[in-house]
Structures are given as C-alpha cells and as structure tokens.
C-alpha cells in the first residue's frame, strides 16, 4: 500500500520537472520481486536495444533480466532472470564492508567491471559467477571517504575505464575523473561541481559522449540531474544539462545506462530503495531528442 502511494505521488510530481529542451520524459516502471536480495540497486547496464539489463546492488549482488516494451518503446514488463552474490578475488564470499558495489560497466567482450566503496577499488569479472580479478589502484583511492568514493564507472570507445568519487573534497572543487588504460591510472579530466548535486552514476553513450547522473538528497526526497559532456583534447567540453528534476519526481536514482532506441539516445536509470519500505525500485527513462 505504501509503495503504491509513493508511485502515485511520483506520477504527479514528474510533470513538474524542469528539463532541457533536448530531453523528453518517456516513463517509469516499478520493478518488484519476491527475492530477499532485491533492492539497493546502484549500477545499471542495458544491452544495445534496451531489451535486457544487468544491475548491481550496494550489498554485493548482481541481477540480470529482460525488458519487454510496448509499441511506443515504454517498459511493459521486467523479467528477472538471476540474482547472484558477487565473489571476491580469493574467496567465494566477501565481508559486508567490502561488498558495497556502486559502479557498473560492461565491455564489448562481455567482461564486467565494478567499482566499490568501503574498500575503494575496481574489480573485473569474466562472468558474474566467477571470482573477481583485481585491478591495480590509483594511490588516491586509499584516502577517499568511506561512503563517498567510487560511485560511478564507465568505459570509453577505446576500452579505457573512467571513474570518479561521489565527493570532491570541497564545495567549489571539481570532481577528478580517473582513467585506467589497462596498465596505469591517470587523471585526464575534471568535472565542475555545480550546486548540491553529487555524482552517482555515469555511462559513455553510443554517440561517444559522457553522461553523468547526479543526486541531491533534499531531506524529504531526491532530485536528479544528468549532465552530458564531450571528450576534448585533455578536457571534457560542451557541458549540457539534460535533466534537472524537481523534488520527488523520482526515487533515489543511482544507476544510468545510455543506448539508442532506433530514433534517439535513450537514458535508462534505476533507483536505490535503500531496502526501505517507503522507497521503490524503479526504472526511469528519458529520450534525448537533439
């Protein structure tokens, strides 16, 4: 009953969003299952035509499933296929403090990369059921805040990993973007910090542009923002705000996947319900029309 009320209120609020002219709201879908592992989703990847998904939770679990759409492209149903616990490098289990998985990126060869808070790192999985393969860490990772580190993860067309912390260390200090080329880390880019929003997810779209999902917790609910950047010569350029939602328009959006629906770029996001009865897990979609 409480979840139904939350959905109804969200449907009212969504029409009050302040959006850039290039973006149109497509729709939202509440995803529920009977699985006790369901919830806390913080990372999301869809396949190239938006019909299947992989999601990770901040309790160290990975889920896969299918998405059915109507003729207009809106989500009709979500079919859950699997829920699995992520394994460690040397063990099939991870302690709770080390299992806070936040960022998700899947390479073109199917290998899965996941960034973690708690113990700040990025791991690689050949398949979800296998043990992790560790990736060397940038020296700055060890000094990051415990619950505000590597929230977002993406892969460039060149196969480089990109990640950034949730907090930059100061209200006017830009967010450093760390890049891993397969051997070493560097910090080739920064993203300006604007207002009260903090980054929680990112993806590189099929257009080769970087999309950053940000969240602002406003005491009684959340606002979400998506900014888009282009890769310049040693800098991220042409910053554009695509979404800047009103308070309560959506739940706690944390994961983003960018794909092409045959006509436009599509932004699909997923919410982290924090395993709270008054929050929901929802897929939220927007279409970028410019």
mmCIF file of C-alpha atoms in Angstrom:
data_model
loop_
_atom_site.group_PDB
_atom_site.id
_atom_site.type_symbol
_atom_site.label_atom_id
_atom_site.label_comp_id
_atom_site.label_asym_id
_atom_site.label_seq_id
_atom_site.Cartn_x
_atom_site.Cartn_y
_atom_site.Cartn_z
ATOM 1 C CA UNK A 1 0.000 0.000 0.000
ATOM 2 C CA UNK A 2 2.786 2.420 0.955
ATOM 3 C CA UNK A 3 4.767 1.632 -2.181
ATOM 4 C CA UNK A 4 1.649 2.199 -4.314
ATOM 5 C CA UNK A 5 1.209 5.615 -2.722
ATOM 6 C CA UNK A 6 4.821 6.503 -3.469
ATOM 7 C CA UNK A 7 4.335 5.545 -7.132
ATOM 8 C CA UNK A 8 1.155 7.609 -7.369
ATOM 9 C CA UNK A 9 2.857 10.673 -5.884
ATOM 10 C CA UNK A 10 5.804 10.233 -8.238
ATOM 11 C CA UNK A 11 3.421 10.232 -11.203
ATOM 12 C CA UNK A 12 2.088 13.596 -10.045
ATOM 13 C CA UNK A 13 5.470 15.174 -9.420
ATOM 14 C CA UNK A 14 7.049 14.039 -12.689
ATOM 15 C CA UNK A 15 5.129 16.634 -14.677
ATOM 16 C CA UNK A 16 6.689 19.453 -12.665
ATOM 17 C CA UNK A 17 10.244 18.713 -13.729
ATOM 18 C CA UNK A 18 12.451 21.389 -15.195
ATOM 19 C CA UNK A 19 14.019 19.824 -18.271
ATOM 20 C CA UNK A 20 16.341 20.984 -21.000
ATOM 21 C CA UNK A 21 14.702 21.360 -24.414
ATOM 22 C CA UNK A 22 16.673 18.388 -25.737
ATOM 23 C CA UNK A 23 15.071 15.855 -23.364
ATOM 24 C CA UNK A 24 11.644 14.221 -23.086
ATOM 25 C CA UNK A 25 10.345 12.055 -20.252
ATOM 26 C CA UNK A 26 9.343 8.600 -21.558
ATOM 27 C CA UNK A 27 8.047 6.798 -18.476
ATOM 28 C CA UNK A 28 8.749 4.895 -15.264
ATOM 29 C CA UNK A 29 8.267 1.273 -14.259
ATOM 30 C CA UNK A 30 8.322 -0.115 -10.707
ATOM 31 C CA UNK A 31 10.293 -3.362 -10.550
ATOM 32 C CA UNK A 32 9.397 -5.795 -7.760
ATOM 33 C CA UNK A 33 10.340 -9.392 -6.976
ATOM 34 C CA UNK A 34 9.902 -11.778 -4.076
ATOM 35 C CA UNK A 35 13.656 -12.308 -3.837
ATOM 36 C CA UNK A 36 15.047 -11.057 -0.483
ATOM 37 C CA UNK A 37 18.170 -9.842 -2.321
ATOM 38 C CA UNK A 38 16.094 -7.377 -4.327
ATOM 39 C CA UNK A 39 16.869 -3.710 -3.627
ATOM 40 C CA UNK A 40 19.696 -1.241 -3.201
ATOM 41 C CA UNK A 41 20.460 -1.034 -6.920
ATOM 42 C CA UNK A 42 23.269 1.393 -7.676
ATOM 43 C CA UNK A 43 24.615 0.391 -11.100
ATOM 44 C CA UNK A 44 22.883 -0.430 -14.385
ATOM 45 C CA UNK A 45 23.743 -1.566 -17.904
ATOM 46 C CA UNK A 46 21.321 -2.323 -20.759
ATOM 47 C CA UNK A 47 22.099 -4.111 -24.000
ATOM 48 C CA UNK A 48 22.229 -2.149 -27.252
ATOM 49 C CA UNK A 49 18.491 -2.331 -27.947
ATOM 50 C CA UNK A 50 17.212 -1.974 -24.389
ATOM 51 C CA UNK A 51 15.739 -5.474 -24.032
ATOM 52 C CA UNK A 52 17.964 -6.891 -21.287
ATOM 53 C CA UNK A 53 19.724 -5.479 -18.247
ATOM 54 C CA UNK A 54 22.377 -6.104 -15.632
ATOM 55 C CA UNK A 55 22.174 -4.330 -12.280
ATOM 56 C CA UNK A 56 24.261 -4.368 -9.115
ATOM 57 C CA UNK A 57 23.216 -3.628 -5.555
ATOM 58 C CA UNK A 58 25.218 -1.934 -2.838
ATOM 59 C CA UNK A 59 25.128 -5.186 -0.864
ATOM 60 C CA UNK A 60 27.336 -7.002 -3.341
ATOM 61 C CA UNK A 61 24.761 -8.699 -5.560
ATOM 62 C CA UNK A 62 24.320 -8.747 -9.327
ATOM 63 C CA UNK A 63 20.991 -9.239 -11.105
ATOM 64 C CA UNK A 64 20.089 -9.849 -14.739
ATOM 65 C CA UNK A 65 16.791 -9.765 -16.555
ATOM 66 C CA UNK A 66 14.778 -8.960 -19.637
ATOM 67 C CA UNK A 67 12.692 -5.905 -20.553
ATOM 68 C CA UNK A 68 9.550 -6.022 -22.684
ATOM 69 C CA UNK A 69 8.327 -2.818 -24.316
ATOM 70 C CA UNK A 70 5.132 -1.671 -25.990
ATOM 71 C CA UNK A 71 4.958 -0.210 -29.494
ATOM 72 C CA UNK A 72 5.872 3.258 -28.225
ATOM 73 C CA UNK A 73 9.003 1.926 -26.512
ATOM 74 C CA UNK A 74 7.773 2.204 -22.922
ATOM 75 C CA UNK A 75 8.563 -0.594 -20.487
ATOM 76 C CA UNK A 76 5.665 -3.028 -20.081
ATOM 77 C CA UNK A 77 7.240 -5.799 -18.008
ATOM 78 C CA UNK A 78 10.562 -6.696 -16.420
ATOM 79 C CA UNK A 79 11.515 -10.368 -16.190
ATOM 80 C CA UNK A 80 14.089 -11.211 -13.533
ATOM 81 C CA UNK A 81 16.478 -13.960 -14.650
ATOM 82 C CA UNK A 82 19.127 -14.216 -11.941
ATOM 83 C CA UNK A 83 20.352 -12.890 -8.596
ATOM 84 C CA UNK A 84 23.886 -13.798 -7.572
ATOM 85 C CA UNK A 85 26.295 -12.759 -4.851
ATOM 86 C CA UNK A 86 29.499 -11.214 -6.177
ATOM 87 C CA UNK A 87 32.593 -13.211 -5.311
ATOM 88 C CA UNK A 88 35.919 -11.963 -4.081
ATOM 89 C CA UNK A 89 39.385 -12.467 -5.532
ATOM 90 C CA UNK A 90 40.402 -15.278 -3.169
ATOM 91 C CA UNK A 91 37.049 -16.333 -1.776
ATOM 92 C CA UNK A 92 33.511 -17.031 -2.923
ATOM 93 C CA UNK A 93 32.266 -14.604 -0.277
ATOM 94 C CA UNK A 94 33.043 -11.011 0.629
ATOM 95 C CA UNK A 95 32.726 -9.385 4.050
ATOM 96 C CA UNK A 96 29.899 -6.840 4.231
ATOM 97 C CA UNK A 97 32.226 -3.825 4.488
ATOM 98 C CA UNK A 98 33.968 -4.823 1.242
ATOM 99 C CA UNK A 99 30.831 -5.591 -0.774
ATOM 100 C CA UNK A 100 29.464 -2.078 -1.338
ATOM 101 C CA UNK A 101 29.346 -2.291 -5.137
ATOM 102 C CA UNK A 102 28.373 1.018 -6.729
ATOM 103 C CA UNK A 103 29.509 1.499 -10.334
ATOM 104 C CA UNK A 104 28.968 -0.923 -13.220
ATOM 105 C CA UNK A 105 30.388 -1.051 -16.742
ATOM 106 C CA UNK A 106 30.333 -3.910 -19.251
ATOM 107 C CA UNK A 107 32.946 -4.075 -22.004
ATOM 108 C CA UNK A 108 32.214 -5.027 -25.601
ATOM 109 C CA UNK A 109 33.656 -8.509 -24.918
ATOM 110 C CA UNK A 110 31.158 -9.047 -22.105
ATOM 111 C CA UNK A 111 33.577 -8.642 -19.215
ATOM 112 C CA UNK A 112 32.112 -6.860 -16.207
ATOM 113 C CA UNK A 113 33.800 -4.067 -14.254
ATOM 114 C CA UNK A 114 32.524 -2.965 -10.846
ATOM 115 C CA UNK A 115 33.667 -0.136 -8.589
ATOM 116 C CA UNK A 116 33.326 -0.378 -4.812
ATOM 117 C CA UNK A 117 33.089 1.861 -1.782
ATOM 118 C CA UNK A 118 34.235 0.773 1.658
ATOM 119 C CA UNK A 119 37.395 -0.717 0.204
ATOM 120 C CA UNK A 120 37.945 1.669 -2.699
ATOM 121 C CA UNK A 121 38.727 -0.363 -5.791
ATOM 122 C CA UNK A 122 37.630 -1.619 -9.218
ATOM 123 C CA UNK A 123 37.339 -5.347 -9.937
ATOM 124 C CA UNK A 124 36.888 -7.259 -13.181
ATOM 125 C CA UNK A 125 34.633 -10.290 -13.649
ATOM 126 C CA UNK A 126 34.832 -12.544 -16.695
ATOM 127 C CA UNK A 127 31.363 -13.839 -15.759
ATOM 128 C CA UNK A 128 29.137 -12.967 -12.775
ATOM 129 C CA UNK A 129 29.580 -16.457 -11.323
ATOM 130 C CA UNK A 130 33.397 -16.422 -11.310
ATOM 131 C CA UNK A 131 35.759 -14.895 -8.797
ATOM 132 C CA UNK A 132 36.942 -11.352 -9.293
ATOM 133 C CA UNK A 133 40.199 -10.245 -10.847
ATOM 134 C CA UNK A 134 41.800 -7.319 -9.051
ATOM 135 C CA UNK A 135 42.883 -4.159 -10.870
ATOM 136 C CA UNK A 136 45.735 -2.035 -9.608
ATOM 137 C CA UNK A 137 44.581 1.017 -7.669
ATOM 138 C CA UNK A 138 45.377 4.670 -8.025
ATOM 139 C CA UNK A 139 47.252 5.911 -4.921
ATOM 140 C CA UNK A 140 44.476 8.451 -4.255
ATOM 141 C CA UNK A 141 41.880 5.715 -3.740
ATOM 142 C CA UNK A 142 43.130 4.777 -0.263
ATOM 143 C CA UNK A 143 42.457 8.287 1.123
ATOM 144 C CA UNK A 144 38.894 8.622 -0.165
ATOM 145 C CA UNK A 145 35.944 8.952 2.202
ATOM 146 C CA UNK A 146 34.498 5.621 3.263
ATOM 147 C CA UNK A 147 30.952 6.139 1.985
ATOM 148 C CA UNK A 148 31.673 8.662 -0.766
ATOM 149 C CA UNK A 149 34.208 7.149 -3.102
ATOM 150 C CA UNK A 150 33.953 5.333 -6.448
ATOM 151 C CA UNK A 151 30.223 5.716 -7.128
ATOM 152 C CA UNK A 152 30.336 5.708 -10.931
ATOM 153 C CA UNK A 153 32.052 3.718 -13.662
ATOM 154 C CA UNK A 154 32.103 3.856 -17.464
ATOM 155 C CA UNK A 155 34.077 2.522 -20.439
ATOM 156 C CA UNK A 156 35.226 4.691 -23.355
ATOM 157 C CA UNK A 157 35.166 3.527 -27.005
ATOM 158 C CA UNK A 158 38.926 2.950 -26.610
ATOM 159 C CA UNK A 159 38.264 0.491 -23.772
ATOM 160 C CA UNK A 160 39.508 2.781 -21.003
ATOM 161 C CA UNK A 161 37.785 2.740 -17.614
ATOM 162 C CA UNK A 162 36.561 6.016 -16.128
ATOM 163 C CA UNK A 163 35.560 6.500 -12.503
ATOM 164 C CA UNK A 164 35.127 9.366 -10.055
ATOM 165 C CA UNK A 165 34.338 9.828 -6.354
ATOM 166 C CA UNK A 166 30.986 10.957 -5.007
ATOM 167 C CA UNK A 167 32.669 13.851 -3.182
ATOM 168 C CA UNK A 168 35.398 16.119 -4.464
ATOM 169 C CA UNK A 169 36.684 17.416 -1.126
ATOM 170 C CA UNK A 170 35.180 20.900 -1.328
ATOM 171 C CA UNK A 171 32.014 22.657 -2.477
ATOM 172 C CA UNK A 172 33.860 24.517 -5.239
ATOM 173 C CA UNK A 173 36.418 21.815 -6.004
ATOM 174 C CA UNK A 174 35.850 19.865 -9.248
ATOM 175 C CA UNK A 175 35.477 16.096 -9.299
ATOM 176 C CA UNK A 176 38.595 14.276 -10.547
ATOM 177 C CA UNK A 177 37.965 11.703 -13.278
ATOM 178 C CA UNK A 178 40.332 8.717 -13.035
ATOM 179 C CA UNK A 179 41.169 6.757 -16.191
ATOM 180 C CA UNK A 180 42.623 3.246 -16.431
ATOM 181 C CA UNK A 181 44.139 2.247 -19.788
ATOM 182 C CA UNK A 182 44.674 -1.401 -18.886
ATOM 183 C CA UNK A 183 48.036 -0.784 -17.215
ATOM 184 C CA UNK A 184 48.036 2.534 -15.395
ATOM 185 C CA UNK A 185 45.745 5.147 -13.912
ATOM 186 C CA UNK A 186 45.855 8.869 -14.666
ATOM 187 C CA UNK A 187 43.553 11.858 -14.081
ATOM 188 C CA UNK A 188 42.997 13.419 -17.508
ATOM 189 C CA UNK A 189 39.729 15.215 -16.749
ATOM 190 C CA UNK A 190 37.787 17.051 -14.083
ATOM 191 C CA UNK A 191 34.073 17.765 -13.859
ATOM 192 C CA UNK A 192 32.898 21.060 -12.333
ATOM 193 C CA UNK A 193 30.861 20.769 -9.160
ATOM 194 C CA UNK A 194 27.628 22.710 -9.533
ATOM 195 C CA UNK A 195 25.189 23.214 -6.680
ATOM 196 C CA UNK A 196 24.253 20.498 -4.225
ATOM 197 C CA UNK A 197 24.307 17.574 -6.641
ATOM 198 C CA UNK A 198 26.761 14.691 -6.204
ATOM 199 C CA UNK A 199 27.658 12.080 -8.875
ATOM 200 C CA UNK A 200 26.226 8.582 -8.509
ATOM 201 C CA UNK A 201 26.452 7.032 -11.973
ATOM 202 C CA UNK A 202 27.826 7.568 -15.464
ATOM 203 C CA UNK A 203 27.994 5.987 -18.887
ATOM 204 C CA UNK A 204 29.512 6.643 -22.295
ATOM 205 C CA UNK A 205 26.745 6.556 -24.866
ATOM 206 C CA UNK A 206 26.783 5.146 -28.400
ATOM 207 C CA UNK A 207 27.369 8.754 -29.513
ATOM 208 C CA UNK A 208 30.735 8.711 -27.700
ATOM 209 C CA UNK A 209 29.647 11.320 -25.146
ATOM 210 C CA UNK A 210 29.889 11.072 -21.357
ATOM 211 C CA UNK A 211 26.636 11.144 -19.383
ATOM 212 C CA UNK A 212 26.820 11.859 -15.640
ATOM 213 C CA UNK A 213 23.918 11.073 -13.284
ATOM 214 C CA UNK A 214 23.865 13.155 -10.102
ATOM 215 C CA UNK A 215 21.707 13.119 -6.985
ATOM 216 C CA UNK A 216 20.639 15.743 -4.460
ATOM 217 C CA UNK A 217 19.081 14.450 -1.233
ATOM 218 C CA UNK A 218 16.752 17.202 -0.049
ATOM 219 C CA UNK A 219 15.679 15.874 3.346
ATOM 220 C CA UNK A 220 12.273 14.513 2.318
ATOM 221 C CA UNK A 221 13.149 13.257 -1.146
ATOM 222 C CA UNK A 222 15.520 13.396 -4.084
ATOM 223 C CA UNK A 223 16.207 15.467 -7.152
ATOM 224 C CA UNK A 224 18.189 14.047 -10.056
ATOM 225 C CA UNK A 225 20.335 15.688 -12.706
ATOM 226 C CA UNK A 226 22.010 14.363 -15.846
ATOM 227 C CA UNK A 227 24.818 16.312 -17.472
ATOM 228 C CA UNK A 228 26.401 15.439 -20.813
ATOM 229 C CA UNK A 229 29.991 16.129 -21.864
ATOM 230 C CA UNK A 230 32.079 15.643 -24.974
ATOM 231 C CA UNK A 231 35.671 14.445 -24.887
ATOM 232 C CA UNK A 232 38.020 17.226 -25.945
ATOM 233 C CA UNK A 233 41.778 17.423 -26.125
ATOM 234 C CA UNK A 234 42.667 16.870 -22.471
ATOM 235 C CA UNK A 235 39.331 18.180 -21.177
ATOM 236 C CA UNK A 236 35.613 17.463 -21.052
ATOM 237 C CA UNK A 237 33.836 20.127 -23.104
ATOM 238 C CA UNK A 238 30.371 21.289 -24.212
ATOM 239 C CA UNK A 239 28.664 20.620 -20.895
ATOM 240 C CA UNK A 240 24.879 20.316 -21.288
ATOM 241 C CA UNK A 241 22.269 19.731 -18.586
ATOM 242 C CA UNK A 242 19.709 17.264 -19.945
ATOM 243 C CA UNK A 243 17.657 16.576 -16.804
ATOM 244 C CA UNK A 244 17.177 18.580 -13.619
ATOM 245 C CA UNK A 245 14.214 17.022 -11.850
ATOM 246 C CA UNK A 246 12.003 18.549 -9.220
ATOM 247 C CA UNK A 247 11.885 17.250 -5.668
ATOM 248 C CA UNK A 248 10.174 13.865 -5.509
ATOM 249 C CA UNK A 249 9.807 13.382 -9.259
ATOM 250 C CA UNK A 250 11.689 10.098 -8.953
ATOM 251 C CA UNK A 251 13.102 7.925 -6.220
ATOM 252 C CA UNK A 252 16.824 7.720 -5.460
ATOM 253 C CA UNK A 253 18.228 7.296 -8.991
ATOM 254 C CA UNK A 254 21.778 5.906 -8.849
ATOM 255 C CA UNK A 255 22.475 3.865 -11.993
ATOM 256 C CA UNK A 256 22.367 5.001 -15.624
ATOM 257 C CA UNK A 257 22.647 3.253 -18.982
ATOM 258 C CA UNK A 258 22.734 5.137 -22.290
ATOM 259 C CA UNK A 259 21.636 3.424 -25.520
ATOM 260 C CA UNK A 260 19.989 4.151 -28.873
ATOM 261 C CA UNK A 261 16.329 3.216 -29.321
ATOM 262 C CA UNK A 262 16.403 3.413 -33.129
ATOM 263 C CA UNK A 263 15.420 7.072 -33.230
ATOM 264 C CA UNK A 264 17.091 8.837 -30.320
ATOM 265 C CA UNK A 265 19.517 8.424 -27.465
ATOM 266 C CA UNK A 266 17.685 6.852 -24.518
ATOM 267 C CA UNK A 267 18.642 7.346 -20.863
ATOM 268 C CA UNK A 268 17.546 4.480 -18.601
ATOM 269 C CA UNK A 269 18.079 4.900 -14.870
ATOM 270 C CA UNK A 270 17.420 2.730 -11.821
ATOM 271 C CA UNK A 271 16.724 3.724 -8.222
ATOM 272 C CA UNK A 272 18.278 2.523 -4.989
ATOM 273 C CA UNK A 273 15.471 1.926 -2.482
ATOM 274 C CA UNK A 274 17.924 1.539 0.405
ATOM 275 C CA UNK A 275 15.833 -1.509 1.396
ATOM 276 C CA UNK A 276 13.263 0.895 2.889
ATOM 277 C CA UNK A 277 9.507 0.151 2.696
ATOM 278 C CA UNK A 278 8.712 3.762 1.781
ATOM 279 C CA UNK A 279 11.042 3.736 -1.251
ATOM 280 C CA UNK A 280 10.773 1.848 -4.527
ATOM 281 C CA UNK A 281 12.957 0.281 -7.207
ATOM 282 C CA UNK A 282 12.016 1.950 -10.464
ATOM 283 C CA UNK A 283 13.335 2.144 -13.998
ATOM 284 C CA UNK A 284 13.065 5.715 -15.293
ATOM 285 C CA UNK A 285 13.576 6.632 -18.939
ATOM 286 C CA UNK A 286 14.134 9.829 -20.915
ATOM 287 C CA UNK A 287 14.685 10.428 -24.606
ATOM 288 C CA UNK A 288 17.356 12.893 -25.798
ATOM 289 C CA UNK A 289 15.943 14.499 -28.940
ATOM 290 C CA UNK A 290 18.614 16.964 -30.045
#
